[in-house]
Short mmCIF file of C-alpha atoms in Angstrom, two decimals:
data_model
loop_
_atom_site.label_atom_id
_atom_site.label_comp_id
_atom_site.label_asym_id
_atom_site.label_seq_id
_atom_site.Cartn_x
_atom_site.Cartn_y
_atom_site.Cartn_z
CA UNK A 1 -77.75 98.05 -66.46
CA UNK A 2 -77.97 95.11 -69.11
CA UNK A 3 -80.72 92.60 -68.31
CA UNK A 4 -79.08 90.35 -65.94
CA UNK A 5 -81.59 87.62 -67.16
CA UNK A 6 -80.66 87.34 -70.93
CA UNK A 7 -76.65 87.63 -69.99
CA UNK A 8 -77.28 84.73 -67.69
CA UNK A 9 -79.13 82.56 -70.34
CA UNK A 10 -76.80 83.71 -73.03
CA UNK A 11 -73.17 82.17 -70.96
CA UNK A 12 -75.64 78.95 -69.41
CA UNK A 13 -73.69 76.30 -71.36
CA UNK A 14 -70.54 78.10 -70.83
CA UNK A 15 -70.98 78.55 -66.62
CA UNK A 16 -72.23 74.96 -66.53
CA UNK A 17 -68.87 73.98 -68.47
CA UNK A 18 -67.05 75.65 -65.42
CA UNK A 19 -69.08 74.90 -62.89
CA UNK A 20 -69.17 70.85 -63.67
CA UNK A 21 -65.09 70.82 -63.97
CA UNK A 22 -64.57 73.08 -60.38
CA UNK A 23 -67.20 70.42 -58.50
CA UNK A 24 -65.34 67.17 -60.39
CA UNK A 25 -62.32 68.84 -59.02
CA UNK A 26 -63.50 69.66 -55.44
CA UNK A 27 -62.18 66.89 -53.33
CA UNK A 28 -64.55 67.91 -50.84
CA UNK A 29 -67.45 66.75 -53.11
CA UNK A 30 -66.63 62.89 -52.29
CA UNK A 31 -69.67 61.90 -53.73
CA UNK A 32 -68.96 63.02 -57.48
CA UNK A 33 -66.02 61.15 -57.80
CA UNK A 34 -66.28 58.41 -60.83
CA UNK A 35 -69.37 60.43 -62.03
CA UNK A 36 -69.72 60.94 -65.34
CA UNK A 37 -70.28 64.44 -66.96
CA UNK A 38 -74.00 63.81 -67.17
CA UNK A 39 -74.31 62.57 -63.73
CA UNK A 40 -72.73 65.44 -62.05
CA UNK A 41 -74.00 68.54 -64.13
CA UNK A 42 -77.95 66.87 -64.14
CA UNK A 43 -80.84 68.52 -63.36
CA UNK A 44 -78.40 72.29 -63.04
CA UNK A 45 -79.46 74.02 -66.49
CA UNK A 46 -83.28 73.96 -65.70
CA UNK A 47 -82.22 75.30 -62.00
CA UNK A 48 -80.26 78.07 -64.18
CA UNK A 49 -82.60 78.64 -66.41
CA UNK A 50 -85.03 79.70 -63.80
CA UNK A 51 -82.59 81.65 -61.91
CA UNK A 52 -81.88 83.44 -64.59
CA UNK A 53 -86.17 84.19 -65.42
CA UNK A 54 -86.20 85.34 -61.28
CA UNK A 55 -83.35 87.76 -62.98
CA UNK A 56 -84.69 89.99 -65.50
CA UNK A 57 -87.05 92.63 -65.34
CA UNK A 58 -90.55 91.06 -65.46
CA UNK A 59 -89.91 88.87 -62.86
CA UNK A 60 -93.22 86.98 -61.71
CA UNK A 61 -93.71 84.77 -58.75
CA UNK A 62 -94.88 82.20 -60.98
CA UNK A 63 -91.62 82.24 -62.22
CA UNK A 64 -90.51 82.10 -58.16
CA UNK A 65 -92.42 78.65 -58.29
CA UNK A 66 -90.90 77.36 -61.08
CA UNK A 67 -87.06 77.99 -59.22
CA UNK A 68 -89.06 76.08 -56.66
CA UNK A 69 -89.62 73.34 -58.71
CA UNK A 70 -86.39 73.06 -60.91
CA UNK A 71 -84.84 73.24 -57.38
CA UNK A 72 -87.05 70.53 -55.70
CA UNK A 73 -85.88 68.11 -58.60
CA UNK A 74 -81.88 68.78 -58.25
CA UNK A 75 -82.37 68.08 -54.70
CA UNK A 76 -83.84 64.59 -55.39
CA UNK A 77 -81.21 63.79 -58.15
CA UNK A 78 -78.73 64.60 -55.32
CA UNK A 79 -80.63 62.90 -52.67
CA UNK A 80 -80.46 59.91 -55.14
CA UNK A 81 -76.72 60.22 -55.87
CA UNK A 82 -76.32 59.87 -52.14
CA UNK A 83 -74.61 63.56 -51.70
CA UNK A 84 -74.99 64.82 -48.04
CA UNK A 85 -76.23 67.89 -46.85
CA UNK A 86 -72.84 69.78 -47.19
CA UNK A 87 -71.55 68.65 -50.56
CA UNK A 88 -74.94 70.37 -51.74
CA UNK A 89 -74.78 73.22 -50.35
CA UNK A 90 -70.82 73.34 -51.60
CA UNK A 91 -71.86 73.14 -54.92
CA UNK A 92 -74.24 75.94 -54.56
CA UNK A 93 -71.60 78.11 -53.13
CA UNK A 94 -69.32 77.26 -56.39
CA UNK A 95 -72.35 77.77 -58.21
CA UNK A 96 -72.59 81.37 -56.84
CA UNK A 97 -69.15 82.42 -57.22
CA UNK A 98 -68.87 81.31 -60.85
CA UNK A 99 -72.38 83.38 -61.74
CA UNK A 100 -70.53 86.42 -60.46
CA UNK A 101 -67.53 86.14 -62.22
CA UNK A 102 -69.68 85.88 -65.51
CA UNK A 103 -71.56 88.15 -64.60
CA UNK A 104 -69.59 91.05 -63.55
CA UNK A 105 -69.12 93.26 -66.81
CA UNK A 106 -72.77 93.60 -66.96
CA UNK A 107 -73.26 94.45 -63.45
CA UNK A 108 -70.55 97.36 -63.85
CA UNK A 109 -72.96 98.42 -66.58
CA UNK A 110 -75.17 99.85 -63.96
CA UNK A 111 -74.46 102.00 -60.70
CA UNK A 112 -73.23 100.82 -58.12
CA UNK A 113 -76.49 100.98 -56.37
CA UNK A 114 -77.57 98.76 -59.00
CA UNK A 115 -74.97 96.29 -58.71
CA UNK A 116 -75.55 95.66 -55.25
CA UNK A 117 -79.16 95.43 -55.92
CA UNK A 118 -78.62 92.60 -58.55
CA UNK A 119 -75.95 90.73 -55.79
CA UNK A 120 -78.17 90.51 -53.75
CA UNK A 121 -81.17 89.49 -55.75
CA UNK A 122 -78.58 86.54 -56.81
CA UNK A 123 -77.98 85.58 -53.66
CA UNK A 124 -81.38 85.51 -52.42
CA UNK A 125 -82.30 83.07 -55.40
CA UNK A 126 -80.01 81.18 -55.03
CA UNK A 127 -80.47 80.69 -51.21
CA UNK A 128 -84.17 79.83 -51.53
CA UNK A 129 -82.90 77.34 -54.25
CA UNK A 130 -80.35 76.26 -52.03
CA UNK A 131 -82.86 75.68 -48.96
CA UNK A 132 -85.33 74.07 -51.07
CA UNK A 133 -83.10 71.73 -52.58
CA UNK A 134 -81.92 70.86 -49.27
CA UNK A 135 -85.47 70.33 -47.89
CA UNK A 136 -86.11 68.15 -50.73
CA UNK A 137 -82.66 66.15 -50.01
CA UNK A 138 -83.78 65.90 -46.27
CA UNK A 139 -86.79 64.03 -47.05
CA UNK A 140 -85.63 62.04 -49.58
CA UNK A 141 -82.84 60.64 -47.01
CA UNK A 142 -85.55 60.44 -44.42
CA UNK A 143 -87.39 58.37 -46.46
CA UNK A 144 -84.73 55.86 -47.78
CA UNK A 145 -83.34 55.69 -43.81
CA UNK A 146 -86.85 54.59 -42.87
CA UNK A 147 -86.77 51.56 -45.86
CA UNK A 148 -83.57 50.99 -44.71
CA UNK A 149 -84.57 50.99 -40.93
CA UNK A 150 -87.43 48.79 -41.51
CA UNK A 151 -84.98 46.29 -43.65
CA UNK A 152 -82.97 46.01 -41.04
CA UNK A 153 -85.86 45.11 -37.81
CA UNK A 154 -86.42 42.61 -40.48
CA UNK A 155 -83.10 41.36 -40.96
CA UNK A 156 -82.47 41.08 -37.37
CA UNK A 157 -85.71 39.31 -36.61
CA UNK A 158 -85.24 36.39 -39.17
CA UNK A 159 -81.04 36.37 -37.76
CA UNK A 160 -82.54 36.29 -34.19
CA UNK A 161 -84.75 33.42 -35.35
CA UNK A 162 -82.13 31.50 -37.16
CA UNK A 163 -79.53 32.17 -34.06
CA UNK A 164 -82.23 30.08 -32.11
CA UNK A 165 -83.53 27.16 -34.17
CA UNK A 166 -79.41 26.46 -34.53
CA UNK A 167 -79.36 26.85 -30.44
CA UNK A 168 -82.66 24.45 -30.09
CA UNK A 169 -80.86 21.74 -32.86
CA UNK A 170 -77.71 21.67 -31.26
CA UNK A 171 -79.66 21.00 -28.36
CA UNK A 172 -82.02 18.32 -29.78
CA UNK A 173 -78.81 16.81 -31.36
CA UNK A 174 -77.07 16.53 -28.40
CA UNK A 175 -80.12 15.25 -26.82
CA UNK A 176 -80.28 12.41 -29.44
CA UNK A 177 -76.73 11.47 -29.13
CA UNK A 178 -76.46 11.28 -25.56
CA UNK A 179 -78.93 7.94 -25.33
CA UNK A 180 -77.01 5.80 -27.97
CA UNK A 181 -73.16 7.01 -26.35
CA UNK A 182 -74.67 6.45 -22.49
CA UNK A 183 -75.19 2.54 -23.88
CA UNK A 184 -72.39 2.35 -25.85
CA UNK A 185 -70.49 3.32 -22.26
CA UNK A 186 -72.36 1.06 -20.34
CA UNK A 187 -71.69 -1.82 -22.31
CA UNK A 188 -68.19 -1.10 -22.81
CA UNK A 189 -67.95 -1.08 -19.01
CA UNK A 190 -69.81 -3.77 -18.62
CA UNK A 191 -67.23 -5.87 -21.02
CA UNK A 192 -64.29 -4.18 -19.18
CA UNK A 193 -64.97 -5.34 -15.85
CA UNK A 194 -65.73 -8.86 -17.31
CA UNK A 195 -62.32 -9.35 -19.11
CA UNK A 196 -60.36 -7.90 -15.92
CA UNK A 197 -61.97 -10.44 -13.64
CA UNK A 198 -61.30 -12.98 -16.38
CA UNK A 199 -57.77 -12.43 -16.77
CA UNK A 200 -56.86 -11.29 -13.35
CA UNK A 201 -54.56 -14.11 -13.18
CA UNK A 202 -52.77 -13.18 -16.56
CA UNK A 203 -49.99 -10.89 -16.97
CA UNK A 204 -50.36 -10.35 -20.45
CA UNK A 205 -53.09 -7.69 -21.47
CA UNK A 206 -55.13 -9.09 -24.60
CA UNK A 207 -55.75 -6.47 -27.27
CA UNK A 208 -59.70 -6.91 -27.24
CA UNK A 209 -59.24 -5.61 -23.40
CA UNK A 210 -57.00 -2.61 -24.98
CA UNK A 211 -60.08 -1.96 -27.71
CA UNK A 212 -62.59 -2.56 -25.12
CA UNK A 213 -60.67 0.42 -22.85
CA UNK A 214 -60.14 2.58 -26.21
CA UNK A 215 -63.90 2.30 -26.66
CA UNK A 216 -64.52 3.57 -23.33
CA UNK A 217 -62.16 6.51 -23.17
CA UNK A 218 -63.35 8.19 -26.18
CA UNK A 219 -67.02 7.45 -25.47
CA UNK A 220 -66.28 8.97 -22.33
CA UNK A 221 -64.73 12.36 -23.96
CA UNK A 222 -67.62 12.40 -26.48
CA UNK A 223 -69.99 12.56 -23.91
CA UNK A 224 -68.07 15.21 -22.32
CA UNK A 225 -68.01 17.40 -25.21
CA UNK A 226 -71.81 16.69 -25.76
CA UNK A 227 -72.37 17.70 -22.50
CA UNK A 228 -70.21 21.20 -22.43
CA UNK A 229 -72.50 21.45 -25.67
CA UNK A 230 -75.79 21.43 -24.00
CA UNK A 231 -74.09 23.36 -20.72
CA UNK A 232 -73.13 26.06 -23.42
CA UNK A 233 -76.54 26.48 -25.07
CA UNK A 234 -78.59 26.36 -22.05
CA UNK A 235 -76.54 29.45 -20.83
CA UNK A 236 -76.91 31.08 -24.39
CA UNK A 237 -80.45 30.59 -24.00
CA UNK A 238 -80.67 31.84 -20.23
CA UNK A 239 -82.75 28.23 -19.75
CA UNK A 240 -80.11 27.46 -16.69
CA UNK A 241 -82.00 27.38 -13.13
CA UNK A 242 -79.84 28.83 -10.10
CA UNK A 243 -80.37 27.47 -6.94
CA UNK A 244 -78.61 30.28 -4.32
CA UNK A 245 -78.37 29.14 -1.04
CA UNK A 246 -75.43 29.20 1.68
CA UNK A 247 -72.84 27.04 0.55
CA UNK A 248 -70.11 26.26 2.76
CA UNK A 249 -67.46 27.26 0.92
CA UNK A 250 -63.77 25.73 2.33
CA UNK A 251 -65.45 22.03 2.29
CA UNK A 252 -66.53 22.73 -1.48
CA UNK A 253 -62.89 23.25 -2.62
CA UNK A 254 -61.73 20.41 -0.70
CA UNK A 255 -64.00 17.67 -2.22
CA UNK A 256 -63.59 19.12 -5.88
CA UNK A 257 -59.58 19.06 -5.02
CA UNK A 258 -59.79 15.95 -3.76
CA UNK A 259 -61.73 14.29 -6.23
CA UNK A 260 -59.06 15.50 -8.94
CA UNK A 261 -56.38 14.27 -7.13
CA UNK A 262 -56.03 10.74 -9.35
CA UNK A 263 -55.90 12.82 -12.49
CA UNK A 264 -51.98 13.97 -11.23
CA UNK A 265 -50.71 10.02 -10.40
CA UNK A 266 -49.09 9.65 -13.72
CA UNK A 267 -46.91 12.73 -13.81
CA UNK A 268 -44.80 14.76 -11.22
CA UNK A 269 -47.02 17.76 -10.02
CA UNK A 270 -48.26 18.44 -6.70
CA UNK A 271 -52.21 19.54 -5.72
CA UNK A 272 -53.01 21.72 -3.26
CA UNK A 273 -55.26 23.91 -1.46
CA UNK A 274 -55.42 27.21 0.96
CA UNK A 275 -58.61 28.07 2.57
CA UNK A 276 -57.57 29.86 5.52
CA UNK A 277 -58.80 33.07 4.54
CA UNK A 278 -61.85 31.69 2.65
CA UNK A 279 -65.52 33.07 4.14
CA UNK A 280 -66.94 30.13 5.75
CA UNK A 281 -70.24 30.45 4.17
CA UNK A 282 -71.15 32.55 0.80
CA UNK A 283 -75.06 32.66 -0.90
CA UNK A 284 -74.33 30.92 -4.08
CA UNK A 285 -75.29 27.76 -6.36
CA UNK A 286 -73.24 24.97 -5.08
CA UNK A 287 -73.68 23.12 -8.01
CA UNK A 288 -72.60 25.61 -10.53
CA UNK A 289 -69.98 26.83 -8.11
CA UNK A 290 -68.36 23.08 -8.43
CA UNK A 291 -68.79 23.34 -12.02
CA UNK A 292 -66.74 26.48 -12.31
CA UNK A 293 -64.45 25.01 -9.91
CA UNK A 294 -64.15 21.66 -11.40
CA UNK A 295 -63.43 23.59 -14.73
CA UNK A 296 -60.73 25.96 -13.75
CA UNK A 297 -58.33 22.99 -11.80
CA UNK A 298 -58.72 20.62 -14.76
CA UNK A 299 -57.29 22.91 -17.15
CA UNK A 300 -54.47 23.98 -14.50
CA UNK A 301 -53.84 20.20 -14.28
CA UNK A 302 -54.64 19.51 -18.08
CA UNK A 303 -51.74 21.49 -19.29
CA UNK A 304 -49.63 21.66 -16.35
CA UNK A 305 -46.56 18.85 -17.37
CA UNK A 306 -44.65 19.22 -13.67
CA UNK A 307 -44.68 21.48 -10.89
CA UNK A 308 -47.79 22.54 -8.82
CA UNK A 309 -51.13 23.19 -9.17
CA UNK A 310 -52.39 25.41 -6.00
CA UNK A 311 -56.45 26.69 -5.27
CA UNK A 312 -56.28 29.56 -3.12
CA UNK A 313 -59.76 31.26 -1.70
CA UNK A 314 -60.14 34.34 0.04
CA UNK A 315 -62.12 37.40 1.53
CA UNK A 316 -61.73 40.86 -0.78
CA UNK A 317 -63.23 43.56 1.95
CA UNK A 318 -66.02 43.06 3.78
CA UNK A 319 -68.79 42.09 0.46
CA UNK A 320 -66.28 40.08 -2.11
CA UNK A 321 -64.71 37.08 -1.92
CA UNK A 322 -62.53 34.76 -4.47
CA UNK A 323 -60.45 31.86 -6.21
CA UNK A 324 -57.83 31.94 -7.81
CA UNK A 325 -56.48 28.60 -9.67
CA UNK A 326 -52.81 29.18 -10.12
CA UNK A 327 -50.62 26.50 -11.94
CA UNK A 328 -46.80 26.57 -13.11
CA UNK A 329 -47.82 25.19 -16.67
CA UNK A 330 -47.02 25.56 -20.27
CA UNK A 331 -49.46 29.62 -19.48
CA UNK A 332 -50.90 31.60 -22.75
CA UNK A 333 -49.56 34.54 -24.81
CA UNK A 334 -51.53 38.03 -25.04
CA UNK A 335 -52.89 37.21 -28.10
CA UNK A 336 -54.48 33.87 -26.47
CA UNK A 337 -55.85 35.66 -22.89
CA UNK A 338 -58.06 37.71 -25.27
CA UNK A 339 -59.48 34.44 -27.14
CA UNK A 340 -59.60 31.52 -24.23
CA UNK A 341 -62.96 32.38 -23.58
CA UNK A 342 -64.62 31.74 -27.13
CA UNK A 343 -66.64 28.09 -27.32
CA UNK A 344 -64.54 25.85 -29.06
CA UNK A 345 -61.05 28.03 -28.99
CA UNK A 346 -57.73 25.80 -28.06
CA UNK A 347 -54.12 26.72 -27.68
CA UNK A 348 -51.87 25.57 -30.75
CA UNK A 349 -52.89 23.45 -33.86
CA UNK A 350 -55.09 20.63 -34.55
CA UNK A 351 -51.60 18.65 -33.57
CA UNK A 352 -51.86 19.88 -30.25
CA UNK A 353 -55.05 19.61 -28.71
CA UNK A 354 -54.92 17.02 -26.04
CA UNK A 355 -57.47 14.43 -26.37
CA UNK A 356 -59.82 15.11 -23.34
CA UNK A 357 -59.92 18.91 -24.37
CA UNK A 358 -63.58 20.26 -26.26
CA UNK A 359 -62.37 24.41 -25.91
CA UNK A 360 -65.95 24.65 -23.87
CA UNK A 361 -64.88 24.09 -20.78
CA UNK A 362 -64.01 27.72 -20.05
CA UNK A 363 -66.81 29.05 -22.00
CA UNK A 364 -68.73 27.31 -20.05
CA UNK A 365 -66.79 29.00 -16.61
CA UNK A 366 -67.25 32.59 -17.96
CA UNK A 367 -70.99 31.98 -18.87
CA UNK A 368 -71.52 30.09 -15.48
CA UNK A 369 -69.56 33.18 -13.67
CA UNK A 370 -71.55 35.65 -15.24
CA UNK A 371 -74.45 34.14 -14.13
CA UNK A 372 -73.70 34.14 -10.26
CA UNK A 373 -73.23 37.99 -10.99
CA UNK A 374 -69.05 37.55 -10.49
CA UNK A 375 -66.03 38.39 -12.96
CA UNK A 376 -63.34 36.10 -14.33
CA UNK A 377 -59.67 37.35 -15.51
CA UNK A 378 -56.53 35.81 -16.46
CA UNK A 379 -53.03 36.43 -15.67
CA UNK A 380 -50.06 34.39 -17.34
CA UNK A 381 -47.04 33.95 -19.07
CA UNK A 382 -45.99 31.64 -22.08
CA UNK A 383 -44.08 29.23 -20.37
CA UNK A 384 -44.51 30.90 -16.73
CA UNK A 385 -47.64 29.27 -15.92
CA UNK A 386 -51.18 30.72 -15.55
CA UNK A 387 -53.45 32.37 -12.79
CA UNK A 388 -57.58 32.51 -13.11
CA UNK A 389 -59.45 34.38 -10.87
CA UNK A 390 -63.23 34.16 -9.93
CA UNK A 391 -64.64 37.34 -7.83
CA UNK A 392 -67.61 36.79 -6.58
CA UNK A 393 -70.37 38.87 -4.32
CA UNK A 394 -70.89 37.58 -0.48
CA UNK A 395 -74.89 38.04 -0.87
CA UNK A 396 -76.11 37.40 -4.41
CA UNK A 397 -80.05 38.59 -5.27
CA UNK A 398 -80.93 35.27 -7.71
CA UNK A 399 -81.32 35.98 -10.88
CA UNK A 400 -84.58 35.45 -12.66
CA UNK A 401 -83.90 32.00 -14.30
#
């Protein structure tokens, strides 16, 4: 048989030529694509060359080690290329199937004993070169994951820091601006009350009374919204205190119903409530309970423009219980129920948005909900109106605060 070895290194520009175009062409290979002719066929004629040393007659093992090595550095080049495991081991395969083709008239040179021989002493090569190469890719990935693993601790360390020096100077902000708008309130009730009493007797209402009352109204939603702001990052930052302890449940409703009643005088929609089913008592934190509460009917009332706005509380078996705000208002689209619950999210343009409205108010619910270990959902129609629904636990374990 001709000397496998010197046939190999004879065609080793020619099978590279070959080999470079089938892998270029192999849509499997992902990783070659917009690779240039360098960058795919590097690092393969020293792996050849070697193979084809392992091939002829005087074969050494310190030939073995340098397949070893010329292997070793293909896998890196890959492993540096960002190739995975089975576009290397694809290219090896095309690898092997081209070397046969060249080499087949000299293998029929020999018996057929010989042939077989020589097929398999290619194939052993060029699996070891195959599972070194691979080894080599293995830890070169391994390596670059850890870098990249370690980036990213890092990454999320200074984004968790950031995330809460913005929390803390929201909060210091709102802080800040609450002293200065509490005055500016004061006084402007103070003034109010003054030029009512003044001009009780006149029918006609001065315009420094209308500035004086414009004054107060949006000092009064500013402090609202600063508010919702610090109720929002509090939550964020799990700084809120519960306080669970039987609340009475049917009087709760009534007094948060009833102290929303003035907000309906100007318009045609009716308030009511059904507790007849309600548990009497449930372990809960009153406060935040008439927070949620408070919340939920204001909205209902907000952007109902006629019709009803109805609480309804109940028993759900024998350890749930609920409200559900219903309203006959202007409701929300799909694309909206999915959204309402972001901070500052509102329903329609800039155009829109009624004055008293921050889009934290039900942020503030869902976070507040969450927190008494219950669930919130939505059900409504665009124009049909709009159903939320708090589910609560009868005995709640308080959380740690």
């Amino acid at each position: 048989m001709n000397d496998l070895g010197k046939a190999l290194l004879n065609k080793v520009d020619h099978i590279i030529e070959i080999w470079v175009d089938e892998v270029r062409r192999d849509m499997e290979i992902e990783s070659n694509r917009g690779m240039t002719y360098e960058a795919v066929h590097n690092g393969l004629p020293d792996v050849l060359a070697s193979v084809a040393k392992l091939l002829t007659p005087a074969f050494s093992e310190t030939k073995e080690q340098v397949l070893e090595e010329e292997a070793l550095a293909h896998g890196k080049v890959r492993a540096e290329q960002g190739f995975d495991i089975a576009e290397v081991v694809r290219e090896y395969r095309t690898l092997r199937n081209i070397l046969l083709t060249e080499l087949e008239s000299d293998l029929r040179t020999g018996t057929v004993e010989e042939a077989i021989r020589a097929i398999r002493k290619i194939d052993a090569v060029l699996d070891d070169a195959v599972m070194v190469s691979m080894e080599c890719y293995v830890n070169r990935r391994m390596v670059s994951l850890g870098k990249m693993h370690a980036q990213l601790l890092l990454t999320n360390q200074e984004l968790t820091r950031l995330v809460q020096a913005h929390k803390d100077n929201v909060s210091h902000l709102a802080h800040e601006l609450k002293n200065p708008l509490n005055s500016i309130i004061s006084f402007s009730s103070i003034l109010l009350r003054k030029q009512q009493k003044q001009l009780a007797e006149t029918t006609d209402e001065p315009m420094e009374m209308q500035q004086v009352e414009r004054i107060l109204t949006n000092g009064q939603q500013l402090l609202r919204l600063i508010n919702n702001t610090l109720e929002t990052s509090r939550s964020e930052s799990q700084q809120l205190t519960l306080t669970m302890e039987p609340v009475a449940v049917p009087e709760l409703i009534k007094s948060v119903v009833e102290a929303l009643e003035p907000s309906i005088s100007d318009k045609p929609v009716t308030l009511s409530w059904n507790c007849q089913q309600a548990p009497d008592y449930a372990m809960i934190d009153g406060l935040r309970l008439q927070q949620i509460l408070t919340n939920l009917v204001s909205n209902a009332i907000r952007y109902t423009d006629e019709g009803s706005v109805e609480v309804i509380c109940y028993t759900q078996g024998d350890d749930l219980w609920a409200i559900a705000v219903s309203d006959t208002g202007r409701g929300l689209s799909v694309e909206h129920q999915s959204k309402i619950f972001e901070p500052y999210f509102r329903v329609g343009s800039s155009e829109d948005y009624l004055p008293e409205s921050s889009g934290l108010g039900l942020t503030i619910v869902n976070k507040m909900v969450q927190l008494l270990g219950g669930t919130i959902e939505v059900e409504s129609t665009l124009g049909g109106g709009s159903v939320f629904k708090v589910v609560f636990p009868l005995n709640v374990d308080c959380p740690p605060s």
